[in-house]
Amino acid sequence: MPKFALFVRATPASESDTLPPNLAAELEEMAAFNSTMADAGVLLVADGFLPSSRGARVHFSSTPHAEPTVTHGPFEVSSLVSGYWIIEVKDLEEAVAWATKVPFRTDDAVVEVRRVAGAEDFGELMTEEVRKVEEGLRVRIGGK
């Protein structure tokens, strides 16, 4: 069954170091939503991020032997994600149906739904050797 990522787009509020006054109620609603997804057997992981001011970006170059460069946050809000879920459902429509149930109460909340690439999406390029390595890694880290 395919996996989908539900990305929560960042907002000025999520990029702030100030906790909202209604955070306790929001956390309760989100915990209930996550429990509903877990009870339905679709939730694989759910996490949120701290503001980008506490993070960094690593930039790579196509120049041979070039060292990556690091830029510390904060970053422009429009290019950020503030949280995500990974769910396993039958298709995009079911993933979107779950996304529409996220208990957000603001006008600027956006959830982007993206399918996670699987070995089958790479066709012949996914050799048996690479497939075995991937499967072994999933067993080692306890993932599906």
N, CA, C and O of each residue as an XYZ file, in Angstrom:
576
protein
N       0.859     -1.171      0.000
C       0.000      0.000      0.000
C       0.908      1.239      0.000
O       1.919      1.257      0.702
N       0.565      2.257     -0.766
C       1.431      3.445     -0.840
C       1.424      4.276      0.441
O       0.471      4.268      1.220
N       2.524      4.984      0.618
C       2.661      5.910      1.742
C       2.541      7.327      1.213
O       2.905      7.616      0.073
N       2.024      8.202      2.059
C       1.895      9.613      1.714
C       2.416     10.456      2.863
O       2.261     10.106      4.033
N       3.034     11.571      2.509
C       3.446     12.560      3.499
C       2.418     13.673      3.483
O       2.021     14.152      2.421
N       1.995     14.076      4.655
C       1.140     15.249      4.806
C       2.030     16.310      5.440
O       2.339     16.244      6.629
N       2.436     17.285      4.639
C       3.328     18.341      5.116
C       2.522     19.547      5.560
O       1.654     20.022      4.828
N       2.802     20.040      6.743
C       2.181     21.264      7.237
C       3.089     22.418      6.842
O       4.241     22.488      7.271
N       2.569     23.315      6.028
C       3.359     24.471      5.602
C       3.526     25.422      6.789
O       2.601     25.623      7.575
N       4.713     25.996      6.900
C       5.001     26.917      8.002
C       4.218     28.216      7.838
O       3.833     28.595      6.732
N       3.996     28.877      8.952
C       3.334     30.184      8.989
C       4.189     31.113      9.850
O       5.080     30.651     10.562
N       3.926     32.407      9.791
C       4.659     33.303     10.705
C       4.510     32.871     12.166
O       5.458     32.989     12.943
N       3.348     32.380     12.542
C       3.142     31.938     13.929
C       3.998     30.715     14.261
O       4.570     30.637     15.348
N       4.089     29.755     13.325
C       4.887     28.550     13.605
C       6.378     28.841     13.605
O       7.160     28.075     14.167
N       6.779     29.943     12.977
C       8.182     30.352     12.947
C       8.549     31.245     14.125
O       9.710     31.618     14.292
N       7.578     31.577     14.920
C       7.808     32.432     16.083
C       8.305     31.585     17.250
O       7.950     30.412     17.369
N       9.113     32.174     18.095
C       9.546     31.479     19.311
C       8.544     31.667     20.446
O       8.789     31.237     21.574
N       7.416     32.309     20.145
C       6.383     32.547     21.147
C       5.308     31.472     21.025
O       4.764     31.255     19.942
N       5.006     30.811     22.114
C       3.965     29.787     22.094
C       2.596     30.453     22.114
O       2.378     31.393     22.878
N       1.663     29.974     21.276
C       0.329     30.578     21.248
C      -0.417     30.328     22.557
O      -0.189     29.312     23.213
N      -1.301     31.241     22.941
C      -2.020     31.101     24.211
C      -2.941     29.885     24.257
O      -3.217     29.365     25.338
N      -3.413     29.429     23.118
C      -4.345     28.296     23.074
C      -3.639     26.980     22.734
O      -4.284     26.037     22.277
N      -2.324     26.908     22.951
C      -1.550     25.734     22.551
C      -2.021     24.452     23.231
O      -2.072     23.405     22.586
N      -2.359     24.506     24.492
C      -2.788     23.292     25.204
C      -4.003     22.660     24.527
O      -4.046     21.444     24.340
N      -4.981     23.474     24.162
C      -6.181     22.960     23.487
C      -5.832     22.407     22.109
O      -6.351     21.366     21.704
N      -4.945     23.106     21.383
C      -4.527     22.635     20.060
C      -3.809     21.293     20.159
O      -4.031     20.406     19.335
N      -2.954     21.142     21.161
C      -2.237     19.881     21.348
C      -3.196     18.739     21.664
O      -3.003     17.618     21.195
N      -4.223     19.017     22.454
C      -5.229     17.994     22.759
C      -5.969     17.562     21.497
O      -6.175     16.371     21.265
N      -6.368     18.541     20.683
C      -7.067     18.219     19.433
C      -6.175     17.415     18.500
O      -6.628     16.456     17.876
N      -4.905     17.805     18.404
C      -3.985     17.110     17.514
C      -3.723     15.692     18.016
O      -3.632     14.761     17.215
N      -3.601     15.518     19.325
C      -3.404     14.180     19.889
C      -4.604     13.285     19.581
O      -4.438     12.106     19.269
N      -5.800     13.840     19.667
C      -7.012     13.073     19.349
C      -7.031     12.690     17.871
O      -7.379     11.563     17.519
N      -6.656     13.635     17.008
C      -6.598     13.354     15.568
C      -5.578     12.256     15.287
O      -5.862     11.315     14.545
N      -4.389     12.375     15.880
C      -3.353     11.362     15.675
C      -3.812      9.998     16.182
O      -3.528      8.976     15.556
N      -4.516      9.975     17.306
C      -5.049      8.718     17.843
C      -6.059      8.097     16.891
O      -6.090      6.879     16.714
N      -6.883      8.937     16.280
C      -7.862      8.443     15.310
C      -7.161      7.791     14.127
O      -7.569      6.723     13.670
N      -6.107      8.433     13.634
C      -5.359      7.843     12.513
C      -4.673      6.548     12.938
O      -4.657      5.579     12.179
N      -4.109      6.524     14.140
C      -3.457      5.306     14.636
C      -4.476      4.179     14.789
O      -4.204      3.038     14.414
N      -5.648      4.497     15.339
C      -6.705      3.493     15.509
C      -7.167      2.938     14.165
O      -7.551      1.773     14.070
N      -7.130      3.776     13.125
C      -7.524      3.346     11.785
C      -6.415      2.552     11.096
O      -6.625      1.992     10.020
N      -5.234      2.505     11.717
C      -4.125      1.736     11.157
C      -3.391      2.411     10.019
O      -2.691      1.743      9.258
N      -3.536      3.738      9.882
C      -2.888      4.427      8.762
C      -1.666      5.241      9.170
O      -0.824      5.542      8.325
N      -1.550      5.602     10.437
C      -0.472      6.487     10.880
C       0.830      5.723     11.090
O       0.871      4.738     11.828
N       1.898      6.189     10.429
C       3.223      5.610     10.622
C       4.091      6.492     11.501
O       4.823      5.993     12.356
N       4.014      7.813     11.294
C       4.802      8.757     12.094
C       4.157     10.133     12.007
O       3.514     10.471     11.013
N       4.338     10.918     13.058
C       3.856     12.306     13.080
C       4.820     13.113     13.933
O       5.147     12.718     15.052
N       5.273     14.237     13.409
C       6.201     15.097     14.144
C       6.046     16.540     13.703
O       5.562     16.828     12.608
N       6.466     17.436     14.575
C       6.500     18.859     14.258
C       7.921     19.374     14.413
O       8.762     18.725     15.036
N       8.184     20.540     13.845
C       9.521     21.122     13.880
C       9.544     22.399     14.699
O       8.547     23.115     14.790
N      10.685     22.670     15.287
C      10.927     23.955     15.928
C      11.152     24.996     14.836
O      11.369     24.623     13.683
N      11.107     26.284     15.159
C      11.320     27.322     14.146
C      12.664     27.166     13.427
O      13.626     26.646     13.991
N      12.710     27.623     12.182
C      13.926     27.494     11.369
C      15.095     28.281     11.939
O      16.239     28.047     11.550
N      14.833     29.208     12.852
C      15.921     29.942     13.502
C      16.809     29.000     14.310
O      17.932     29.355     14.670
N      16.311     27.814     14.592
C      17.085     26.820     15.342
C      17.655     25.738     14.430
O      18.121     24.702     14.903
N      17.614     25.983     13.117
C      18.080     24.991     12.154
C      19.104     25.550     11.187
O      19.582     26.673     11.348
N      19.433     24.762     10.190
C      20.413     25.140      9.177
C      20.077     24.436      7.873
O      19.324     23.463      7.852
N      20.644     24.941      6.789
C      20.543     24.300      5.481
C      21.946     23.975      4.999
O      22.881     24.751      5.194
N      22.078     22.821      4.371
C      23.352     22.410      3.791
C      23.179     22.448      2.278
O      22.333     21.747      1.723
N      23.989     23.273      1.616
C      23.903     23.464      0.166
C      25.030     22.692     -0.513
O      26.185     22.773     -0.095
N      24.689     21.943     -1.562
C      25.662     21.150     -2.296
C      25.901     21.756     -3.668
O      25.056     22.478     -4.196
N      27.057     21.456     -4.238
C      27.447     21.997     -5.537
C      27.724     20.851     -6.500
O      28.109     19.758     -6.085
N      27.526     21.111     -7.788
C      27.876     20.113     -8.799
C      29.362     20.156     -9.134
O      29.853     19.318     -9.890
N      30.075     21.119     -8.580
C      31.516     21.218     -8.794
C      32.201     20.045     -8.094
O      31.985     19.826     -6.902
N      33.032     19.282     -8.832
C      33.698     18.132     -8.211
C      34.505     18.535     -6.973
O      35.220     19.537     -6.987
N      34.382     17.751     -5.917
C      35.132     17.909     -4.660
C      34.808     19.191     -3.898
O      35.505     19.524     -2.940
N      33.779     19.906     -4.297
C      33.400     21.128     -3.571
C      32.778     20.741     -2.232
O      31.984     19.803     -2.151
N      33.142     21.458     -1.208
C      32.571     21.226      0.117
C      31.171     21.840      0.186
O      30.947     22.923     -0.355
N      30.246     21.174      0.834
C      28.927     21.780      1.030
C      29.059     23.042      1.884
O      29.957     23.155      2.718
N      28.148     23.984      1.659
C      28.125     25.190      2.483
C      26.904     25.128      3.396
O      25.876     24.547      3.045
N      27.033     25.727      4.554
C      25.971     25.692      5.558
C      25.456     27.104      5.787
O      26.232     28.040      5.978
N      24.134     27.244      5.765
C      23.478     28.509      6.074
C      22.574     28.275      7.275
O      21.732     27.376      7.263
N      22.748     29.073      8.296
C      21.917     28.947      9.495
C      20.650     29.782      9.339
O      20.661     30.844      8.717
N      19.549     29.277      9.922
C      18.274     29.972      9.857
C      18.293     31.245     10.666
O      19.281     31.542     11.338
N      17.223     31.993     10.612
C      15.909     31.628     10.078
C      15.846     31.772      8.553
O      16.682     32.426      7.930
N      14.820     31.133      7.981
C      14.601     31.152      6.543
C      13.221     31.728      6.230
O      12.371     31.867      7.110
N      13.024     32.055      4.964
C      11.741     32.602      4.506
C      10.614     31.607      4.784
O      10.721     30.431      4.436
N       9.564     32.067      5.393
C       8.447     31.211      5.812
C       7.850     30.440      4.640
O       7.470     29.280      4.801
N       7.759     31.054      3.475
C       7.085     30.415      2.341
C       7.791     29.151      1.862
O       7.193     28.358      1.134
N       9.048     28.943      2.254
C       9.782     27.761      1.799
C       9.884     26.680      2.872
O      10.659     25.735      2.725
N       9.121     26.808      3.937
C       9.306     25.925      5.090
C       8.131     25.000      5.363
O       6.998     25.245      4.949
N       8.443     23.942      6.066
C       7.463     22.986      6.576
C       7.578     23.017      8.092
O       8.686     23.049      8.628
N       6.445     23.007      8.790
C       6.497     23.060     10.253
C       6.133     21.734     10.923
O       6.253     21.599     12.141
N       5.692     20.765     10.135
C       5.367     19.460     10.689
C       4.958     18.504      9.582
O       4.811     18.901      8.427
N       4.777     17.238      9.946
C       4.398     16.254      8.933
C       3.816     15.000      9.574
O       4.027     14.721     10.754
N       3.090     14.267      8.771
C       2.645     12.915      9.080
C       3.079     12.041      7.918
O       3.141     12.509      6.781
N       3.376     10.794      8.184
C       3.518      9.785      7.134
C       2.401      8.788      7.391
O       2.294      8.214      8.475
N       1.569      8.592      6.372
C       0.449      7.662      6.499
C       0.530      6.633      5.382
O       1.142      6.874      4.342
N      -0.088      5.495      5.606
C      -0.141      4.434      4.609
C      -1.609      4.166      4.310
O      -2.349      3.642      5.142
N      -2.011      4.544      3.090
C      -3.410      4.430      2.671
C      -3.459      3.928      1.234
O      -2.423      3.805      0.580
N      -4.672      3.635      0.737
C      -4.770      2.991     -0.575
C      -4.466      3.913     -1.750
O      -3.986      3.447     -2.783
N      -4.741      5.236     -1.614
C      -4.519      6.124     -2.758
C      -4.514      7.592     -2.320
O      -4.731      7.912     -1.152
N      -4.262      8.467     -3.289
C      -4.206      9.905     -3.028
C      -5.517     10.417     -2.441
O      -5.507     11.254     -1.537
N      -6.627      9.928     -2.941
C      -7.921     10.400     -2.454
C      -8.094     10.123     -0.963
O      -8.606     10.969     -0.230
N      -7.672      8.946     -0.515
C      -7.784      8.639      0.914
C      -6.828      9.511      1.728
O      -7.168      9.953      2.826
N      -5.632      9.758      1.189
C      -4.675     10.633      1.883
C      -5.245     12.045      2.014
O      -5.138     12.665      3.072
N      -5.846     12.548      0.943
C      -6.458     13.881      0.978
C      -7.614     13.901      1.976
O      -7.799     14.884      2.693
N      -8.383     12.830      2.024
C      -9.497     12.767      2.978
C      -8.984     12.904      4.412
O      -9.604     13.593      5.223
N      -7.867     12.261      4.734
C      -7.289     12.425      6.071
C      -6.793     13.851      6.269
O      -6.976     14.428      7.341
N      -6.172     14.420      5.250
C      -5.648     15.790      5.369
C      -6.761     16.789      5.655
O      -6.546     17.760      6.380
N      -7.938     16.565      5.100
C      -9.043     17.503      5.332
C      -9.562     17.445      6.769
O     -10.304     18.330      7.195
N      -9.178     16.415      7.513
C      -9.637     16.267      8.899
C      -8.660     16.839      9.925
O      -8.943     16.815     11.123
N      -7.514     17.354      9.470
C      -6.547     17.929     10.414
C      -7.233     19.070     11.159
O      -7.851     19.926     10.527
N      -7.139     19.103     12.483
C      -7.879     20.103     13.264
C      -7.203     21.475     13.341
O      -6.891     21.958     14.430
N      -6.984     22.090     12.198
C      -6.433     23.445     12.198
C      -7.569     24.448     12.270
O      -8.642     24.224     11.710
N      -7.332     25.560     12.963
C      -8.361     26.577     13.167
C      -7.903     27.958     12.713
O      -8.363     28.969     13.243
N      -7.002     28.007     11.737
C      -6.518     29.297     11.248
C      -6.724     29.382      9.746
O      -6.794     28.364      9.057
N      -6.820     30.606      9.246
C      -7.036     30.813      7.814
C      -5.806     30.509      6.974
O      -5.927     30.236      5.780
N      -4.616     30.553      7.582
C      -3.401     30.391      6.788
C      -2.810     28.983      6.851
O      -1.698     28.769      6.369
N      -3.524     28.022      7.431
C      -3.010     26.654      7.524
C      -3.142     25.944      6.179
O      -4.189     25.996      5.535
N      -2.059     25.281      5.768
C      -2.040     24.527      4.514
C      -1.374     23.182      4.775
O      -0.319     23.117      5.405
N      -1.995     22.107      4.288
C      -1.398     20.779      4.352
C      -1.188     20.309      2.919
O      -2.132     20.236      2.132
N       0.056     19.994      2.591
C       0.413     19.498      1.257
C       0.504     17.983      1.322
O       1.140     17.440      2.225
N      -0.124     17.292      0.375
C      -0.149     15.833      0.342
C       0.750     15.357     -0.794
O       0.558     15.736     -1.950
N       1.742     14.515     -0.452
C       2.688     14.003     -1.454
C       2.872     12.504     -1.264
O       2.981     12.016     -0.139
N       2.907     11.782     -2.375
C       3.166     10.339     -2.308
C       4.647     10.106     -2.066
O       5.496     10.779     -2.649
N       4.947      9.150     -1.205
C       6.326      8.751     -0.938
C       6.730      7.746     -2.015
O       6.001      6.791     -2.281
N       7.885      7.962     -2.627
C       8.359      7.059     -3.672
C       8.695      5.697     -3.077
O       9.308      5.604     -2.014
N       8.287      4.653     -3.771
C       8.609      3.286     -3.376
C       9.513      2.646     -4.412
O       9.703      3.196     -5.496
N      10.066      1.502     -4.092
C      10.976      0.809     -5.010
C      10.331      0.602     -6.376
O      11.003      0.693     -7.404
N       9.033      0.325     -6.386
C       8.325      0.076     -7.645
C       8.298      1.298     -8.562
O       8.094      1.158     -9.768
N       8.498      2.484     -8.010
C       8.472      3.706     -8.816
C       9.740      3.896     -9.639
O       9.779      4.754    -10.521
N      10.774      3.110     -9.363
C      12.045      3.260    -10.069
C      12.263      2.198    -11.139
O      13.283      2.215    -11.828
N      11.322      1.283    -11.285
C      11.392      0.280    -12.336
C      12.696     -0.496    -12.325
O      13.162     -0.941    -11.277
N      13.284     -0.653    -13.516
C      14.514     -1.431    -13.672
C      15.725     -0.763    -13.030
O      16.740     -1.419    -12.796
N      15.629      0.528    -12.745
C      16.756      1.223    -12.119
C      16.997      0.748    -10.691
O      18.100      0.890    -10.164
N      15.973      0.187    -10.069
C      16.111     -0.365     -8.719
C      16.566     -1.813     -8.870
O      15.751     -2.723     -9.023
N      17.885     -2.008     -8.823
C      18.438     -3.348     -8.994
C      18.100     -4.219     -7.791
O      17.727     -3.718     -6.730
N      18.234     -5.515     -7.970
C      17.971     -6.450     -6.876
C      18.926     -6.193     -5.714
O      18.539     -6.305     -4.551
N      20.170     -5.849     -6.027
C      21.158     -5.558     -4.983
C      20.736     -4.347     -4.146
O      20.783     -4.388     -2.916
N      20.325     -3.274     -4.818
C      19.894     -2.069     -4.103
C      18.614     -2.353     -3.323
O      18.454     -1.880     -2.198
N      17.716     -3.110     -3.908
C      16.462     -3.458     -3.230
C      16.748     -4.217     -1.922
O      16.121     -3.948     -0.897
N      17.694     -5.162     -1.964
C      18.042     -5.927     -0.758
C      18.662     -5.030      0.305
O      18.373     -5.184      1.492
N      19.508     -4.098     -0.109
C      20.101     -3.151      0.844
C      18.997     -2.333      1.504
O      18.988     -2.170      2.725
N      18.064     -1.816      0.699
C      16.949     -1.019      1.230
C      16.102     -1.831      2.208
O      15.746     -1.342      3.281
N      15.784     -3.057      1.841
C      14.976     -3.904      2.724
C      15.712     -4.178      4.031
O      15.107     -4.157      5.103
N      17.015     -4.434      3.945
C      17.815     -4.666      5.147
C      17.846     -3.446      6.055
O      17.767     -3.572      7.277
N      17.960     -2.273      5.458
C      17.954     -1.039      6.248
C      16.624     -0.844      6.960
O      16.589     -0.446      8.124
N      15.542     -1.123      6.266
C      14.221     -0.971      6.884
C      14.063     -1.902      8.086
O      13.481     -1.519      9.101
N      14.585     -3.127      7.969
C      14.527     -4.063      9.095
C      15.378     -3.529     10.245
O      14.953     -3.560     11.400
N      16.580     -3.038      9.932
C      17.486     -2.536     10.971
C      16.905     -1.358     11.737
O      17.095     -1.246     12.948
N      16.196     -0.482     11.037
C      15.660      0.703     11.716
C      14.221      0.511     12.181
O      13.625      1.421     12.756
N      13.669     -0.663     11.936
C      12.328     -0.959     12.435
C      11.215     -0.317     11.639
O      10.107     -0.161     12.153
N      11.477      0.062     10.393
C      10.453      0.707      9.567
C       9.772     -0.261      8.637
O      10.133     -1.435      8.549
N       8.771      0.260      7.941
C       8.029     -0.558      6.976
C       8.547     -0.322      5.579
O       8.049     -0.921      4.626
